[in-house]
Amino acid sequence: MAQTLAQKIVARAAGRTSVTPGEIVTCRVDLAMMHDSGGPRRVKPMLERLGAKVWDPSKVVVVTDHYVPAADEESRGIVRTARDWARETGIRAFHDEEGICHVLLPERGHLRPGMFAVGGDSHSPTGGAFAVYMFGIGATEMLGVLVSGEIWLKAPHTIAIEFGGRLREGVSAKDMMLFLIGQLGMDGGQYQAVEYCGEAVRALPMQERMTLCNMTAELGGQTGLIASDRVTADYLGIADADRWDSDPGATVLAHHRFDADTLAPQVAAPHSPANTKDVSAFSGIPLDLAYIGACTGAKLEDLRMAARMLRGRKARTRLLVAPASKRDEEAARREGTLGVLIEAGAELLPNACGMCAGYGPSRLPEDCVAISTTARNFKGRMGAASAQVYLASPYTVAASAIAGRVADPRDHLS
Amino acid sequence: MRAWVFGDNIDTDSMAPGQYMRHGIETIAQHCLEANDPSFPAAVRPGDVVVAGVNFGAGSSREQAPAALKHLGVAAVVARSFAGLFYRNALNLGLPVVVCGQSDRIRAGDNLAIDFEQGCIANRTTGETFACEPIPSHLMAMVRDGGLLPHLEKRLRHA
């Protein structure tokens, strides 16, 4: 029987040759990722209560990114717990204040196509860009994984999302996702596997593919997957990526086809990522602040998009940039991208979740109107409940920062 | 069980707001759903039920979202549909979550009785009854123990 990419990985992890969507299977976990907020702080006391040990510390990755930099005693305690626990547990893959977990996983070589992985964070589907079946779980489920090395799930149906053609200049993966979430809704993914395919997806560089899979969280899928290919292998620095893909003719729950050629830059208005329209519907809205940050919006590729807009120009709004990882920031500095942003007036923030998570002291003030490359504009998430957050691509956020109002990035390219 | 009624896509950030996430559940719970209904955290009473539309629990993996509801004594959440991650978290923490296609027929303040294993909601205020998806008995056993962790502890003690 023809199987989807999702079925193939789940079957492999369940020790089976195939699985039927809807059946409940138990899978061996190849990798479990946790960050400071949902990780050690929460699982350590539970492990102690059970008197249990971690099944395989070599399969666990711990990252500090949510309470970074720690601004108060509670936050310092949370980060300290992550450090101490990683050391005591013998977890060697501990990345301390080096960037956002979803960006570090592939950057530090933890992912390989065909893996089955869980993460203690809802944006864990980011790993799906590398044909890894990866999804977010809560701390109690993580406890179950840590003591058993296993997790149950309903073998997923696959929803195929095909983008034909090519994206136009000034249009990016973020626009594809905001468009999709607007079209299908925040529950469009039905907690199934979403597979992104088609010419426009294949043409995306790896970090743009990560943006697609990352925002499967906002689409309501369990995971978001892209078949592995040459681009995957090159990014991971491996000679050849095993080809993990869907068989021709495999049964899918739905197959949505969209045309990348005609896609305009998208903007999601407050307070939902599904409030999406073409940028023209919002152009002219005055802005106080532009934010370029988060796993979904401040990777090297994202910084490059912003720099293309900002080169030789000045931001009229306050412009905050929080590069998603230390290495991406260093690469951006070496190639001059970071210099362009700073020259344009950008204030540089630490390589962490920052305002996107809204856990730290830097939050949007009352009545602030912001445009942001982040994933969620829920009321009050990034700051005051009265703050208004528009979501958009790095191109659109940068173009809007220059204009001081929501602006179409294509006007700057011509 | 008195009903509190909310809309669609109620997100985890409104149940466990980010700015309080560094604190314990007592503090987080004091701000649970205040963005949607400022009176909720102070006025909700043990045994009350949260009723909502589609995709309840959208957003984050944070368990503090269902934990805050449970801390306030919320006895169940009834919604037309749930975000998958929240659904698993809620059951793992011992908070019953009930999928009911007619959740929109329930009004704020209605007095409900829910049979989780039979999959039935009786609205004692209006006399209506609604079918809902039953929660399998092995999962209800875990919910009654207070969630996966106390359930495992109990099983280890008896092993």
Coordinates of N, CA, C and O in Angstrom, one line a residue, chain A residues 41-42 46 49-50 67 72 74-75 78 120-122 136-141 143 151-153 186-187 191 358-359 363 376 378-379 381, chain B residues 9 11-13 18-19 21-23 35 54-55 58-64 81 83-85 88-89 92-93 148-150 152-153 156:
Chain A
R41 N 12.7 22.5 34.6 CA 12.0 23.1 35.7 C 10.7 22.3 36.0 O 10.3 22.2 37.2
R42 N 10.1 21.7 35.0 CA 8.8 21.0 35.2 C 9.1 19.5 35.4 O 8.4 18.8 36.2
M46 N 9.0 16.0 38.8 CA 8.1 14.8 38.5 C 9.0 13.5 38.5 O 8.6 12.5 39.0
R49 N 9.6 12.6 42.0 CA 8.4 12.0 42.6 C 8.3 10.6 42.3 O 7.9 9.7 43.1
L50 N 8.7 10.2 41.0 CA 8.5 8.8 40.6 C 9.8 8.0 40.9 O 9.8 6.8 40.8
Y67 N 13.7 32.2 29.1 CA 14.1 33.2 30.1 C 15.5 33.7 30.0 O 16.2 33.9 30.9
D72 N 15.1 38.4 36.5 CA 14.7 38.4 37.9 C 15.0 37.1 38.6 O 15.5 36.2 37.9
E74 N 13.2 34.7 39.9 CA 12.5 33.5 39.4 C 13.1 33.0 38.1 O 13.3 31.8 38.0
S75 N 13.3 33.9 37.2 CA 13.8 33.5 35.9 C 15.2 32.9 36.0 O 15.6 31.9 35.4
I78 N 15.0 29.4 37.1 CA 14.5 28.5 36.1 C 15.7 28.1 35.2 O 15.8 26.9 34.9
G120 N 9.2 19.9 23.8 CA 8.4 20.5 24.8 C 8.0 21.9 24.4 O 8.2 22.9 25.2
D121 N 7.5 22.1 23.2 CA 7.2 23.4 22.7 C 6.3 23.3 21.5 O 6.5 22.4 20.7
S122 N 5.3 24.1 21.4 CA 4.3 23.9 20.3 C 4.9 24.2 18.9 O 4.3 23.7 17.9
G136 N 4.9 19.0 19.2 CA 5.0 19.5 20.6 C 4.2 18.7 21.6 O 3.1 18.2 21.2
I137 N 4.7 18.6 22.8 CA 4.0 17.9 23.9 C 4.2 18.7 25.1 O 5.1 19.6 25.3
G138 N 3.3 18.5 26.1 CA 3.4 19.2 27.4 C 4.4 18.5 28.3 O 4.9 17.4 28.0
A139 N 4.6 19.1 29.5 CA 5.7 18.6 30.4 C 5.3 17.2 30.9 O 6.2 16.4 31.1
T140 N 4.1 16.9 31.2 CA 3.7 15.6 31.7 C 3.9 14.5 30.7 O 4.5 13.4 31.0
E141 N 3.6 14.8 29.4 CA 3.9 13.8 28.3 C 5.4 13.6 28.2 O 5.9 12.5 27.9
L143 N 7.5 13.9 30.5 CA 7.9 12.9 31.6 C 7.8 11.5 31.1 O 8.7 10.7 31.3
I151 N 6.1 7.1 23.1 CA 4.9 7.9 23.2 C 3.8 7.3 22.3 O 4.2 6.7 21.3
W152 N 2.6 7.4 22.7 CA 1.5 6.9 21.9 C 1.0 8.0 21.0 O 1.0 9.2 21.4
L153 N 0.5 7.7 19.8 CA -0.2 8.7 19.1 C -1.2 8.0 18.1 O -1.1 6.8 17.9
M186 N -7.3 28.4 12.1 CA -6.3 27.9 13.0 C -6.5 26.4 13.4 O -5.7 25.9 14.1
D187 N -7.6 25.9 13.0 CA -7.8 24.4 13.2 C -7.8 23.6 11.9 O -8.2 22.5 11.8
Y191 N -5.1 18.6 13.7 CA -4.1 17.8 14.5 C -3.6 16.6 13.7 O -3.3 15.5 14.3
G358 N 6.9 36.7 25.2 CA 6.3 37.6 26.2 C 6.6 37.2 27.6 O 5.9 37.6 28.5
Y359 N 7.7 36.4 27.9 CA 7.9 36.0 29.2 C 8.8 37.0 30.0 O 8.8 36.9 31.2
R363 N 8.2 44.0 27.0 CA 6.8 43.8 26.4 C 6.3 45.0 25.8 O 6.7 46.1 26.1
R376 N 2.5 34.5 16.5 CA 1.2 34.7 17.1 C 1.0 36.1 17.6 O 1.8 36.7 18.2
F378 N -1.9 36.8 19.5 CA -2.9 36.7 20.4 C -3.0 38.0 21.3 O -1.9 38.5 21.7
K379 N -4.2 38.3 21.7 CA -4.3 39.5 22.6 C -3.4 39.3 23.8 O -3.6 38.4 24.6
R381 N -0.3 38.7 24.2 CA 0.8 37.7 24.2 C 2.2 38.5 24.3 O 3.0 38.2 25.1
Chain B
N9 N -11.4 29.5 19.4 CA -10.0 29.7 19.4 C -9.5 30.4 20.6 O -8.5 31.2 20.6
D11 N -7.1 30.9 23.4 CA -5.7 30.4 23.3 C -5.1 30.2 24.7 O -5.6 30.7 25.7
T12 N -4.0 29.4 24.7 CA -3.4 29.0 25.9 C -2.8 30.3 26.6 O -2.7 30.3 27.9
D13 N -2.4 31.3 25.8 CA -1.8 32.5 26.4 C -2.8 33.2 27.3 O -2.4 33.9 28.2
G18 N 1.9 34.9 29.5 CA 3.3 34.8 29.5 C 4.0 35.5 30.6 O 5.0 35.0 31.2
Q19 N 3.5 36.7 30.9 CA 4.2 37.5 31.9 C 4.1 36.9 33.3 O 4.9 37.3 34.2
M21 N 4.3 33.5 33.7 CA 4.7 32.1 33.5 C 5.9 31.7 34.4 O 6.1 30.5 34.7
R22 N 6.7 32.7 34.8 CA 7.8 32.4 35.7 C 7.4 32.1 37.1 O 8.1 31.6 37.9
H23 N 6.1 32.4 37.4 CA 5.6 32.1 38.8 C 4.9 30.8 38.9 O 4.7 30.1 37.9
A35 N -8.2 38.0 30.0 CA -8.2 38.8 28.7 C -9.6 38.6 28.1 O -10.0 39.5 27.3
V54 N -15.0 26.4 18.8 CA -14.0 25.5 18.1 C -12.6 25.8 18.6 O -12.3 26.9 19.1
N55 N -11.7 24.8 18.5 CA -10.3 24.9 18.7 C -9.9 25.5 20.1 O -9.0 26.3 20.2
A58 N -5.9 26.6 21.6 CA -5.0 26.9 20.5 C -3.7 27.5 21.1 O -3.7 28.2 22.1
G59 N -2.6 27.2 20.4 CA -1.4 27.9 20.8 C -0.3 27.0 21.4 O 0.1 26.0 20.8
S60 N 0.1 27.4 22.6 CA 1.3 26.8 23.2 C 1.1 25.4 23.8 O 0.0 25.0 24.0
S61 N 2.3 24.8 24.1 CA 2.3 23.5 24.7 C 2.2 23.6 26.3 O 2.2 22.6 27.0
R62 N 2.2 24.9 26.8 CA 2.3 25.1 28.2 C 1.2 24.4 29.0 O 0.0 24.6 28.7
E63 N 1.6 23.5 29.9 CA 0.6 22.8 30.7 C -0.1 23.7 31.8 O -1.1 23.3 32.3
Q64 N 0.6 24.8 32.0 CA 0.0 25.7 33.0 C -1.4 26.2 32.5 O -2.2 26.7 33.3
S81 N -14.6 21.8 19.6 CA -13.4 21.1 19.3 C -12.3 21.7 20.1 O -12.4 22.8 20.6
A83 N -7.8 22.1 20.4 CA -6.5 22.0 19.8 C -5.9 20.7 20.4 O -6.0 20.4 21.6
G84 N -5.2 19.9 19.5 CA -4.8 18.5 19.9 C -3.8 18.5 21.1 O -3.9 17.7 22.0
L85 N -2.9 19.5 21.1 CA -1.9 19.6 22.1 C -2.5 19.9 23.5 O -2.2 19.2 24.5
R88 N -4.5 16.7 24.9 CA -3.7 15.7 25.5 C -3.2 16.2 26.9 O -3.2 15.5 27.9
N89 N -2.8 17.5 26.9 CA -2.3 18.1 28.2 C -3.4 18.1 29.3 O -3.1 17.7 30.4
N92 N -3.9 14.6 30.7 CA -2.7 14.2 31.4 C -2.7 14.9 32.8 O -2.1 14.4 33.7
L93 N -3.3 16.1 32.9 CA -3.3 16.8 34.2 C -4.6 16.5 35.0 O -4.8 17.1 36.0
L148 N -1.9 12.0 34.9 CA -0.9 10.9 34.6 C 0.1 10.7 35.7 O 0.4 9.5 36.1
L149 N 0.6 11.8 36.3 CA 1.6 11.6 37.3 C 1.1 10.9 38.6 O 1.7 9.8 39.0
P150 N 0.0 11.4 39.2 CA -0.5 10.6 40.4 C -1.0 9.2 40.0 O -0.9 8.3 40.8
L152 N 0.4 7.3 37.6 CA 1.6 6.4 37.6 C 2.1 6.1 39.0 O 2.5 5.0 39.3
E153 N 2.1 7.1 39.8 CA 2.6 6.9 41.2 C 1.8 5.8 41.9 O 2.3 4.9 42.6
L156 N 2.8 2.5 40.5 CA 4.1 2.0 40.9 C 4.0 1.5 42.4 O 4.7 0.6 42.7

